[in-house]
mmCIF file of C-alpha atoms in Angstrom:
data_model
loop_
_atom_site.group_PDB
_atom_site.id
_atom_site.type_symbol
_atom_site.label_atom_id
_atom_site.label_comp_id
_atom_site.label_asym_id
_atom_site.label_seq_id
_atom_site.Cartn_x
_atom_site.Cartn_y
_atom_site.Cartn_z
ATOM 1 C CA MET N 1024 5.454 2.641 -32.341
ATOM 2 C CA ASN N 1025 1.642 3.170 -30.052
ATOM 3 C CA SER N 1026 1.071 5.326 -27.154
ATOM 4 C CA LEU N 1027 2.181 2.216 -25.068
ATOM 5 C CA GLY N 1028 5.541 2.374 -26.436
ATOM 6 C CA LEU N 1029 4.364 -1.387 -28.466
ATOM 7 C CA ASP N 1030 5.475 -1.949 -32.119
ATOM 8 C CA LYS N 1031 1.843 -2.515 -33.305
ATOM 9 C CA ALA N 1032 -1.227 -0.822 -34.017
ATOM 10 C CA PRO N 1033 -3.427 -0.098 -31.285
ATOM 11 C CA LYS N 1034 -6.133 -2.238 -32.931
ATOM 12 C CA ASN N 1035 -3.973 -5.193 -32.704
ATOM 13 C CA THR N 1036 -2.790 -4.496 -29.561
ATOM 14 C CA ARG N 1037 -4.742 -6.367 -26.664
ATOM 15 C CA VAL N 1038 -4.732 -4.625 -23.090
ATOM 16 C CA VAL N 1039 -6.255 -5.613 -20.140
ATOM 17 C CA VAL N 1040 -7.529 -3.095 -18.148
ATOM 18 C CA ALA N 1041 -8.250 -3.948 -13.735
ATOM 19 C CA MET N 1042 -11.555 -2.205 -13.540
ATOM 20 C CA SER N 1043 -12.129 -1.778 -10.000
ATOM 21 C CA GLY N 1044 -15.741 -0.083 -10.527
ATOM 22 C CA GLY N 1045 -14.188 3.336 -9.897
ATOM 23 C CA VAL N 1046 -13.644 6.560 -11.944
ATOM 24 C CA ASP N 1047 -10.326 5.984 -12.329
ATOM 25 C CA SER N 1048 -9.852 2.630 -13.741
ATOM 26 C CA SER N 1049 -13.206 3.338 -16.021
ATOM 27 C CA VAL N 1050 -11.513 6.357 -17.516
ATOM 28 C CA THR N 1051 -8.690 3.845 -18.159
ATOM 29 C CA ALA N 1052 -10.081 1.511 -20.164
ATOM 30 C CA ALA N 1053 -12.102 4.751 -21.972
ATOM 31 C CA LEU N 1054 -8.984 6.094 -22.711
ATOM 32 C CA LEU N 1055 -7.395 2.984 -24.191
ATOM 33 C CA ALA N 1056 -10.888 2.163 -26.533
ATOM 34 C CA GLN N 1057 -10.914 5.570 -27.891
ATOM 35 C CA GLU N 1058 -7.479 5.332 -29.174
ATOM 36 C CA GLY N 1059 -8.633 1.844 -30.959
ATOM 37 C CA TYR N 1060 -6.683 -0.321 -28.657
ATOM 38 C CA ASP N 1061 -8.359 -4.220 -28.240
ATOM 39 C CA VAL N 1062 -9.224 -3.896 -24.255
ATOM 40 C CA VAL N 1063 -10.654 -6.394 -22.449
ATOM 41 C CA GLY N 1064 -11.884 -5.369 -18.416
ATOM 42 C CA VAL N 1065 -11.236 -7.578 -15.688
ATOM 43 C CA THR N 1066 -12.880 -6.896 -12.378
ATOM 44 C CA LEU N 1067 -11.663 -9.267 -9.006
ATOM 45 C CA GLN N 1068 -13.850 -10.099 -6.181
ATOM 46 C CA LEU N 1069 -12.021 -10.276 -3.277
ATOM 47 C CA TYR N 1070 -13.177 -11.011 -0.164
ATOM 48 C CA ASP N 1071 -16.260 -12.226 1.696
ATOM 49 C CA HIS N 1072 -18.975 -9.202 1.522
ATOM 50 C CA GLY N 1073 -19.931 -10.708 4.770
ATOM 51 C CA LEU N 1074 -16.799 -8.137 6.377
ATOM 52 C CA THR N 1075 -17.914 -5.262 4.909
ATOM 53 C CA VAL N 1076 -21.656 -4.969 5.155
ATOM 54 C CA GLY N 1077 -22.627 -1.452 5.614
ATOM 55 C CA LYS N 1078 -19.446 0.149 4.071
ATOM 56 C CA LYS N 1079 -19.354 2.967 1.757
ATOM 57 C CA GLY N 1080 -16.767 2.882 -0.523
ATOM 58 C CA ALA N 1081 -15.244 0.087 -0.588
ATOM 59 C CA CYS N 1082 -12.970 -1.251 -3.660
ATOM 60 C CA CYS N 1083 -14.444 -4.551 -5.230
ATOM 61 C CA ALA N 1084 -17.987 -4.683 -3.324
ATOM 62 C CA GLY N 1085 -20.963 -6.147 -5.269
ATOM 63 C CA GLN N 1086 -21.844 -2.506 -6.333
ATOM 64 C CA ASP N 1087 -18.256 -1.948 -7.556
ATOM 65 C CA ILE N 1088 -18.520 -4.906 -9.740
ATOM 66 C CA TYR N 1089 -22.105 -3.874 -10.973
ATOM 67 C CA ASP N 1090 -20.220 -0.532 -11.912
ATOM 68 C CA ALA N 1091 -17.623 -1.857 -13.586
ATOM 69 C CA ARG N 1092 -19.374 -4.235 -15.892
ATOM 70 C CA GLN N 1093 -21.833 -0.843 -16.841
ATOM 71 C CA VAL N 1094 -18.822 1.066 -18.004
ATOM 72 C CA ALA N 1095 -17.794 -1.837 -20.101
ATOM 73 C CA ASP N 1096 -21.084 -2.588 -21.609
ATOM 74 C CA LYS N 1097 -21.074 1.709 -22.396
ATOM 75 C CA LEU N 1098 -17.734 1.131 -23.823
ATOM 76 C CA GLY N 1099 -18.538 -1.934 -26.085
ATOM 77 C CA ILE N 1100 -15.691 -3.959 -24.258
ATOM 78 C CA PRO N 1101 -15.874 -7.191 -23.284
ATOM 79 C CA HIS N 1102 -15.666 -7.729 -19.387
ATOM 80 C CA TYR N 1103 -14.711 -10.891 -16.637
ATOM 81 C CA VAL N 1104 -15.183 -11.255 -13.148
ATOM 82 C CA LEU N 1105 -12.707 -13.218 -11.408
ATOM 83 C CA ASP N 1106 -13.003 -15.040 -8.228
ATOM 84 C CA TYR N 1107 -10.217 -14.108 -6.564
ATOM 85 C CA GLU N 1108 -11.648 -14.710 -2.547
ATOM 86 C CA ASN N 1109 -9.494 -17.320 -1.865
ATOM 87 C CA LYS N 1110 -6.379 -16.018 -3.024
ATOM 88 C CA PHE N 1111 -7.184 -12.752 -1.652
ATOM 89 C CA SER N 1112 -7.442 -14.425 1.782
ATOM 90 C CA ASP N 1113 -4.313 -16.576 1.783
ATOM 91 C CA ALA N 1114 -2.338 -13.517 0.363
ATOM 92 C CA VAL N 1115 -3.548 -10.431 2.018
ATOM 93 C CA MET N 1116 -6.322 -11.028 4.782
ATOM 94 C CA GLN N 1117 -4.434 -13.638 6.814
ATOM 95 C CA GLU N 1118 -1.129 -11.804 6.875
ATOM 96 C CA PHE N 1119 -3.417 -8.423 8.038
ATOM 97 C CA ALA N 1120 -4.975 -10.187 11.099
ATOM 98 C CA ASP N 1121 -1.246 -11.817 12.309
ATOM 99 C CA SER N 1122 0.584 -8.565 11.671
ATOM 100 C CA TYR N 1123 -1.784 -6.731 13.801
ATOM 101 C CA LEU N 1124 -1.648 -9.258 16.678
ATOM 102 C CA ASN N 1125 2.147 -9.179 16.380
ATOM 103 C CA GLY N 1126 2.191 -5.452 17.352
ATOM 104 C CA GLU N 1127 2.993 -4.489 13.671
ATOM 105 C CA THR N 1128 0.661 -1.822 11.461
ATOM 106 C CA PRO N 1129 0.129 -3.575 7.918
ATOM 107 C CA ILE N 1130 -0.575 -1.961 4.496
ATOM 108 C CA PRO N 1131 -2.655 -4.508 2.924
ATOM 109 C CA CYS N 1132 -2.895 -2.369 0.009
ATOM 110 C CA VAL N 1133 0.520 -2.890 -0.657
ATOM 111 C CA ARG N 1134 0.203 -6.784 -0.508
ATOM 112 C CA CYS N 1135 -2.867 -7.038 -2.810
ATOM 113 C CA ASN N 1136 -0.596 -5.299 -5.073
ATOM 114 C CA GLN N 1137 2.185 -7.180 -4.935
ATOM 115 C CA ARG N 1138 0.509 -10.598 -4.647
ATOM 116 C CA VAL N 1139 -2.757 -10.501 -6.087
ATOM 117 C CA LYS N 1140 -3.640 -7.597 -8.987
ATOM 118 C CA PHE N 1141 0.414 -7.443 -10.269
ATOM 119 C CA ARG N 1142 0.976 -11.096 -9.882
ATOM 120 C CA ASP N 1143 -2.454 -13.482 -10.784
ATOM 121 C CA LEU N 1144 -4.130 -10.773 -12.563
ATOM 122 C CA LEU N 1145 -0.990 -10.196 -14.554
ATOM 123 C CA ASP N 1146 -0.688 -13.846 -15.401
ATOM 124 C CA GLN N 1147 -4.503 -13.964 -16.053
ATOM 125 C CA ALA N 1148 -3.960 -10.952 -18.693
ATOM 126 C CA ARG N 1149 -1.209 -12.874 -20.305
ATOM 127 C CA ASP N 1150 -3.167 -15.683 -20.494
ATOM 128 C CA LEU N 1151 -5.518 -13.610 -22.423
ATOM 129 C CA GLY N 1152 -3.538 -12.630 -25.192
ATOM 130 C CA ALA N 1153 -2.871 -9.246 -23.648
ATOM 131 C CA GLU N 1154 0.411 -7.431 -24.281
ATOM 132 C CA ALA N 1155 0.098 -4.665 -21.509
ATOM 133 C CA MET N 1156 -1.849 -4.648 -18.150
ATOM 134 C CA ALA N 1157 -3.168 -1.098 -17.516
ATOM 135 C CA THR N 1158 -4.432 0.434 -14.224
ATOM 136 C CA GLY N 1159 -5.999 3.330 -12.948
ATOM 137 C CA HIS N 1160 -3.167 4.061 -10.489
ATOM 138 C CA TYR N 1161 -1.505 7.825 -10.124
ATOM 139 C CA VAL N 1162 1.726 6.936 -10.951
ATOM 140 C CA ARG N 1163 4.451 7.328 -14.132
ATOM 141 C CA ARG N 1164 6.203 4.554 -16.139
ATOM 142 C CA VAL N 1165 8.742 6.120 -17.701
ATOM 143 C CA PRO N 1166 11.108 4.991 -20.339
ATOM 144 C CA GLY N 1167 14.720 4.312 -19.057
ATOM 145 C CA ALA N 1168 18.188 3.546 -20.682
ATOM 146 C CA TYR N 1169 17.841 0.258 -18.819
ATOM 147 C CA GLY N 1170 14.116 -0.472 -19.143
ATOM 148 C CA ALA N 1171 11.026 0.914 -17.464
ATOM 149 C CA GLU N 1172 11.228 3.000 -14.656
ATOM 150 C CA MET N 1173 8.391 4.011 -11.851
ATOM 151 C CA HIS N 1174 7.767 7.591 -11.339
ATOM 152 C CA ARG N 1175 5.705 9.825 -8.590
ATOM 153 C CA GLY N 1176 2.326 10.629 -10.854
ATOM 154 C CA THR N 1177 2.835 14.170 -11.656
ATOM 155 C CA ASP N 1178 -0.285 15.238 -9.141
ATOM 156 C CA PRO N 1179 1.521 15.431 -5.590
ATOM 157 C CA SER N 1180 -2.028 15.168 -3.933
ATOM 158 C CA ARG N 1181 -2.656 11.769 -5.941
ATOM 159 C CA ASP N 1182 0.775 10.006 -6.376
ATOM 160 C CA GLN N 1183 0.504 6.127 -5.579
ATOM 161 C CA SER N 1184 3.971 4.991 -5.742
ATOM 162 C CA TYR N 1185 4.037 4.126 -2.043
ATOM 163 C CA PHE N 1186 1.603 1.345 -2.495
ATOM 164 C CA LEU N 1187 3.434 0.083 -5.625
ATOM 165 C CA PHE N 1188 6.763 0.053 -4.149
ATOM 166 C CA ALA N 1189 6.971 -3.807 -4.474
ATOM 167 C CA THR N 1190 6.093 -3.962 -8.308
ATOM 168 C CA THR N 1191 9.091 -6.140 -9.506
ATOM 169 C CA GLN N 1192 10.987 -4.846 -12.906
ATOM 170 C CA PRO N 1193 9.372 -7.638 -15.333
ATOM 171 C CA GLN N 1194 6.054 -6.632 -13.934
ATOM 172 C CA LEU N 1195 6.925 -2.922 -14.627
ATOM 173 C CA ASP N 1196 7.893 -3.578 -18.325
ATOM 174 C CA PHE N 1197 4.539 -5.182 -18.757
ATOM 175 C CA LEU N 1198 2.087 -2.585 -16.819
ATOM 176 C CA ARG N 1199 0.825 0.999 -18.236
ATOM 177 C CA PHE N 1200 -0.463 4.076 -16.347
ATOM 178 C CA PRO N 1201 -2.071 5.916 -18.801
ATOM 179 C CA LEU N 1202 -3.344 8.397 -15.363
ATOM 180 C CA GLY N 1203 -0.151 9.077 -14.239
ATOM 181 C CA ASP N 1204 0.174 12.499 -15.575
ATOM 182 C CA VAL N 1205 -3.694 13.704 -15.246
ATOM 183 C CA PRO N 1206 -5.366 15.444 -12.327
ATOM 184 C CA LYS N 1207 -7.792 13.705 -10.494
ATOM 185 C CA THR N 1208 -10.520 16.869 -11.653
ATOM 186 C CA GLU N 1209 -9.589 16.081 -15.280
ATOM 187 C CA THR N 1210 -9.990 12.456 -14.837
ATOM 188 C CA ARG N 1211 -13.489 13.210 -13.224
ATOM 189 C CA ALA N 1212 -14.414 15.904 -16.448
ATOM 190 C CA ILE N 1213 -13.480 12.923 -18.828
ATOM 191 C CA ALA N 1214 -15.580 10.617 -17.383
ATOM 192 C CA ALA N 1215 -18.584 13.171 -17.127
ATOM 193 C CA LYS N 1216 -17.890 13.945 -20.621
ATOM 194 C CA LEU N 1217 -18.023 10.595 -22.310
ATOM 195 C CA GLY N 1218 -21.319 9.771 -19.648
ATOM 196 C CA LEU N 1219 -20.007 7.687 -17.396
ATOM 197 C CA ALA N 1220 -22.051 6.973 -14.383
ATOM 198 C CA VAL N 1221 -19.268 6.474 -12.301
ATOM 199 C CA ALA N 1222 -17.842 10.429 -12.947
ATOM 200 C CA ALA N 1223 -19.099 11.405 -9.634
ATOM 201 C CA LYS N 1224 -18.479 8.204 -7.645
ATOM 202 C CA PRO N 1225 -16.370 8.658 -4.445
ATOM 203 C CA ASP N 1226 -13.192 7.446 -4.188
ATOM 204 C CA SER N 1227 -12.683 4.230 -1.928
ATOM 205 C CA GLN N 1228 -11.500 5.132 1.229
ATOM 206 C CA ASP N 1229 -9.173 3.112 3.761
ATOM 207 C CA ILE N 1230 -8.842 -1.099 3.145
ATOM 208 C CA CYS N 1231 -11.543 -2.263 1.263
ATOM 209 C CA PHE N 1232 -12.690 -5.255 3.937
ATOM 210 C CA VAL N 1233 -12.795 -3.364 6.873
ATOM 211 C CA PRO N 1234 -16.177 -2.485 7.904
ATOM 212 C CA GLU N 1235 -16.906 1.012 9.403
ATOM 213 C CA GLY N 1236 -16.860 -0.478 12.882
ATOM 214 C CA GLY N 1237 -12.902 -0.894 12.623
ATOM 215 C CA TYR N 1238 -10.603 -3.432 11.628
ATOM 216 C CA ALA N 1239 -10.712 -5.449 15.350
ATOM 217 C CA LYS N 1240 -14.058 -6.525 14.486
ATOM 218 C CA VAL N 1241 -12.024 -8.393 11.428
ATOM 219 C CA VAL N 1242 -9.267 -9.566 13.324
ATOM 220 C CA GLU N 1243 -11.542 -11.106 15.912
ATOM 221 C CA LYS N 1244 -13.497 -12.713 13.035
ATOM 222 C CA LEU N 1245 -10.501 -14.068 11.320
ATOM 223 C CA ARG N 1246 -8.840 -15.183 14.516
ATOM 224 C CA PRO N 1247 -11.489 -15.816 17.301
ATOM 225 C CA GLY N 1248 -10.670 -15.498 20.846
ATOM 226 C CA SER N 1249 -6.681 -13.811 19.929
ATOM 227 C CA ILE N 1250 -7.281 -10.126 21.345
ATOM 228 C CA GLU N 1251 -6.372 -10.053 24.849
ATOM 229 C CA PRO N 1252 -6.012 -7.273 27.062
ATOM 230 C CA GLY N 1253 -2.855 -5.949 29.050
ATOM 231 C CA GLU N 1254 -1.498 -2.993 30.511
ATOM 232 C CA ILE N 1255 -0.408 0.193 29.032
ATOM 233 C CA VAL N 1256 3.227 1.136 30.426
ATOM 234 C CA HIS N 1257 5.065 4.286 30.623
ATOM 235 C CA LEU N 1258 8.508 3.692 29.500
ATOM 236 C CA ASP N 1259 10.248 4.614 33.279
ATOM 237 C CA GLY N 1260 8.265 1.445 34.038
ATOM 238 C CA ARG N 1261 4.915 2.825 35.549
ATOM 239 C CA VAL N 1262 1.457 1.147 34.875
ATOM 240 C CA LEU N 1263 -0.848 3.530 33.628
ATOM 241 C CA GLY N 1264 -3.913 1.713 32.574
ATOM 242 C CA HIS N 1265 -5.110 -1.241 30.786
ATOM 243 C CA HIS N 1266 -5.967 -1.772 27.133
ATOM 244 C CA ASP N 1267 -8.424 -4.391 25.193
ATOM 245 C CA GLY N 1268 -6.018 -5.729 22.844
ATOM 246 C CA VAL N 1269 -2.644 -4.114 21.249
ATOM 247 C CA ILE N 1270 -4.150 -4.167 17.893
ATOM 248 C CA ASN N 1271 -5.937 -1.254 18.965
ATOM 249 C CA PHE N 1272 -1.861 0.795 18.923
ATOM 250 C CA THR N 1273 0.328 1.349 16.624
ATOM 251 C CA VAL N 1274 3.695 3.213 17.688
ATOM 252 C CA GLY N 1275 3.665 7.138 17.132
ATOM 253 C CA GLN N 1276 -0.337 7.754 18.066
ATOM 254 C CA ARG N 1277 -1.550 10.094 20.334
ATOM 255 C CA ARG N 1278 -5.180 10.043 20.362
ATOM 256 C CA GLY N 1279 -7.199 7.668 21.969
ATOM 257 C CA ILE N 1280 -4.715 5.662 24.537
ATOM 258 C CA GLY N 1281 -6.753 6.273 27.338
ATOM 259 C CA VAL N 1282 -4.101 7.677 29.846
ATOM 260 C CA HIS N 1283 -2.254 10.731 30.892
ATOM 261 C CA ASP N 1284 1.133 11.112 32.363
ATOM 262 C CA VAL N 1285 -0.132 11.764 36.437
ATOM 263 C CA GLY N 1286 3.236 13.914 37.376
ATOM 264 C CA SER N 1287 4.095 15.489 34.418
ATOM 265 C CA ASN N 1288 2.262 18.441 33.822
ATOM 266 C CA ASN N 1289 -0.299 16.458 31.619
ATOM 267 C CA LYS N 1290 2.405 16.269 29.027
ATOM 268 C CA PRO N 1291 0.916 14.224 25.877
ATOM 269 C CA LEU N 1292 2.004 10.644 25.699
ATOM 270 C CA TYR N 1293 2.730 8.576 22.666
ATOM 271 C CA VAL N 1294 2.656 5.099 21.979
ATOM 272 C CA VAL N 1295 6.482 4.146 21.734
ATOM 273 C CA LYS N 1296 6.387 0.522 21.550
ATOM 274 C CA VAL N 1297 3.787 -2.479 21.412
ATOM 275 C CA GLU N 1298 5.135 -5.681 22.843
ATOM 276 C CA PRO N 1299 2.393 -8.323 21.581
ATOM 277 C CA GLN N 1300 4.186 -11.547 23.773
ATOM 278 C CA THR N 1301 3.117 -9.560 27.143
ATOM 279 C CA HIS N 1302 0.135 -7.618 26.031
ATOM 280 C CA ARG N 1303 1.993 -4.498 26.566
ATOM 281 C CA VAL N 1304 1.760 -0.849 25.104
ATOM 282 C CA TYR N 1305 4.608 1.543 26.343
ATOM 283 C CA VAL N 1306 3.959 5.089 25.892
ATOM 284 C CA GLY N 1307 6.304 8.266 26.575
ATOM 285 C CA PRO N 1308 6.779 11.623 25.694
ATOM 286 C CA LYS N 1309 7.708 12.253 21.843
ATOM 287 C CA GLU N 1310 11.397 12.550 22.075
ATOM 288 C CA ALA N 1311 11.265 9.286 22.766
ATOM 289 C CA LEU N 1312 10.299 8.293 19.247
ATOM 290 C CA ALA N 1313 12.771 9.809 17.442
ATOM 291 C CA ARG N 1314 14.736 7.438 15.606
ATOM 292 C CA HIS N 1315 17.866 7.917 12.677
ATOM 293 C CA ARG N 1316 17.881 4.351 11.810
ATOM 294 C CA VAL N 1317 16.002 2.289 10.013
ATOM 295 C CA THR N 1318 16.119 -1.357 9.312
ATOM 296 C CA LEU N 1319 13.675 -3.032 6.634
ATOM 297 C CA ARG N 1320 13.201 -6.673 5.585
ATOM 298 C CA ASP N 1321 11.540 -7.754 2.438
ATOM 299 C CA VAL N 1322 13.151 -5.207 0.662
ATOM 300 C CA ASN N 1323 12.253 -4.546 -3.158
ATOM 301 C CA TRP N 1324 15.038 -2.876 -5.195
ATOM 302 C CA LEU N 1325 14.377 -1.283 -8.922
ATOM 303 C CA GLY N 1326 17.878 0.019 -9.216
ATOM 304 C CA ARG N 1327 19.995 -0.717 -12.020
ATOM 305 C CA SER N 1328 22.456 -3.481 -11.226
ATOM 306 C CA ASP N 1329 25.357 -1.239 -12.307
ATOM 307 C CA GLU N 1330 23.902 1.278 -9.607
ATOM 308 C CA PRO N 1331 25.827 1.579 -6.351
ATOM 309 C CA THR N 1332 23.844 -0.206 -3.100
ATOM 310 C CA ARG N 1333 25.695 1.451 -0.679
ATOM 311 C CA ASP N 1334 24.844 4.513 1.306
ATOM 312 C CA VAL N 1335 22.647 5.573 -1.614
ATOM 313 C CA PRO N 1336 21.419 9.146 -1.001
ATOM 314 C CA VAL N 1337 17.905 9.315 -1.151
ATOM 315 C CA THR N 1338 14.643 10.556 0.565
ATOM 316 C CA VAL N 1339 12.292 7.953 2.046
ATOM 317 C CA LYS N 1340 8.724 8.097 3.166
ATOM 318 C CA LEU N 1341 7.963 6.368 5.976
ATOM 319 C CA ARG N 1342 4.117 6.819 6.032
ATOM 320 C CA SER N 1343 1.950 7.174 2.752
ATOM 321 C CA MET N 1344 1.468 10.701 4.061
ATOM 322 C CA SER N 1345 4.266 11.422 5.201
ATOM 323 C CA GLN N 1346 7.228 13.988 3.935
ATOM 324 C CA PRO N 1347 9.816 13.156 1.960
ATOM 325 C CA ALA N 1348 12.604 12.400 4.578
ATOM 326 C CA PRO N 1349 16.940 12.937 2.996
ATOM 327 C CA ALA N 1350 18.565 9.481 4.009
ATOM 328 C CA LYS N 1351 21.047 7.248 3.049
ATOM 329 C CA VAL N 1352 20.162 3.537 2.345
ATOM 330 C CA THR N 1353 22.451 0.285 2.064
ATOM 331 C CA LEU N 1354 21.330 -3.191 0.847
ATOM 332 C CA GLN N 1355 21.999 -6.239 2.416
ATOM 333 C CA GLU N 1356 22.816 -9.631 1.455
ATOM 334 C CA ALA N 1357 19.682 -11.710 0.820
ATOM 335 C CA GLY N 1358 18.459 -13.788 3.809
ATOM 336 C CA PRO N 1359 15.176 -15.527 4.923
ATOM 337 C CA THR N 1360 13.006 -12.409 4.351
ATOM 338 C CA GLY N 1361 14.459 -11.878 1.393
ATOM 339 C CA THR N 1362 16.614 -8.616 1.035
ATOM 340 C CA SER N 1363 17.271 -6.605 3.766
ATOM 341 C CA ALA N 1364 18.150 -2.774 3.687
ATOM 342 C CA VAL N 1365 19.589 -0.131 6.624
ATOM 343 C CA VAL N 1366 18.355 3.267 6.179
ATOM 344 C CA VAL N 1367 19.979 6.120 8.171
ATOM 345 C CA LEU N 1368 18.160 9.363 8.480
ATOM 346 C CA GLU N 1369 19.522 12.639 7.880
ATOM 347 C CA ALA N 1370 17.597 14.346 11.021
ATOM 348 C CA PRO N 1371 15.660 12.097 13.309
ATOM 349 C CA GLN N 1372 11.547 11.087 12.529
ATOM 350 C CA TYR N 1373 8.988 10.349 14.769
ATOM 351 C CA GLY N 1374 6.243 7.580 14.908
ATOM 352 C CA ILE N 1375 8.152 5.199 12.546
ATOM 353 C CA ALA N 1376 5.937 1.695 12.899
ATOM 354 C CA PRO N 1377 6.803 -1.813 12.460
ATOM 355 C CA GLY N 1378 4.713 -3.207 9.717
ATOM 356 C CA GLN N 1379 4.542 0.226 7.812
ATOM 357 C CA ALA N 1380 6.816 0.462 4.320
ATOM 358 C CA CYS N 1381 9.835 2.761 4.024
ATOM 359 C CA VAL N 1382 9.758 3.661 0.270
ATOM 360 C CA PHE N 1383 12.788 4.930 -1.446
ATOM 361 C CA TYR N 1384 12.802 8.251 -4.211
ATOM 362 C CA GLN N 1385 15.454 9.803 -6.313
ATOM 363 C CA GLY N 1386 13.995 13.139 -7.416
ATOM 364 C CA GLU N 1387 10.895 11.737 -8.774
ATOM 365 C CA ARG N 1388 12.183 8.169 -9.604
ATOM 366 C CA LEU N 1389 10.949 5.422 -7.033
ATOM 367 C CA LEU N 1390 13.844 3.154 -6.652
ATOM 368 C CA GLY N 1391 12.058 0.659 -4.393
ATOM 369 C CA GLY N 1392 11.419 -0.138 -0.687
ATOM 370 C CA GLY N 1393 10.950 -2.551 2.274
ATOM 371 C CA TRP N 1394 9.058 -3.390 5.244
ATOM 372 C CA ILE N 1395 9.999 -1.399 8.386
ATOM 373 C CA CYS N 1396 11.121 -4.290 11.012
ATOM 374 C CA ARG N 1397 10.906 -3.984 14.823
ATOM 375 C CA ASP N 1398 13.718 -1.556 16.901
ATOM 376 C CA ASP N 1399 15.867 -2.796 19.282
ATOM 377 C CA GLN N 1400 14.947 -0.003 21.453
ATOM 378 C CA THR N 1401 15.083 -1.422 25.280
ATOM 379 C CA VAL N 1402 11.673 -0.950 27.779
ATOM 380 C CA PRO N 1403 11.851 -1.788 31.637
ATOM 381 C CA GLN N 1404 11.424 -5.523 32.326
#
């Protein structure tokens, strides 16, 4: 049994490494090559570079493709660049624009992993004769009694399991994450020791295809003329001001709203609801954000078939940077949007935004997650 859990010598085991041009995927390829695996590097060209002119730290941009090729050359492994622009646009960017216009706060990185990297690229890896595909994500793949399990990365500050909640069991069986137990400082030290030019390269930030000018420009480019102004309305019905488009607001937002609650001692206001049909943004005090219950759509469940699916005690993350919160989750029967679920929180949480993900954990193990639906809060008509 080799280090990837396959019953073959490394030299007889082909592994495709998804190389983004960053330090993490470069070190992943280097470590596997050092062990003697038959490593093939693949880099995806994902989007129209005209959308990201001037952006620094963007994943899979022109410089990153060049960096990935340089690393592959140094390691002496074959490297391929695949044009996935159309796939990425159809599977990620179009939905990103529609989601914002629908008053949601999307996470395109999850969709990219779900629909492009762990679906189309994984199929490509199989076509290349690979027996596994490795990435530089900071998560752990742990063998379990009923198949592979996904666990948080050892370094909590680097854990990326939230963004991989949609990974299916067959995908997880094929995937490998060599950096799951490695702190980021050690990753950079390995890159420096091996003389990789990306050792000190900054991490990619935010959304790869969004320029520094903001995502509104991308939405406007993808959906010309679709951003309309509207009213900013207090929950008590008062019109407090106007805005240039609902895409500039997310539930839980405090800064940048542009209005104050006149007559309430300047008490801070938060975005409580975004209503795209009327182009209204509703604001109110923080207590108006409190939620005990969350409804999810398109749920991915990595629990075993013999495990309960009602009132399951879990901790949940409601945003990528939020702290895990105790809750119970109950799966519903599959419908038009796939499997749905209801999450009942032990204590109220604030700023739960439609379009974000709610991800379930039991201890270190990821059980799955789903997309947060609009709540049923009523607002003045």
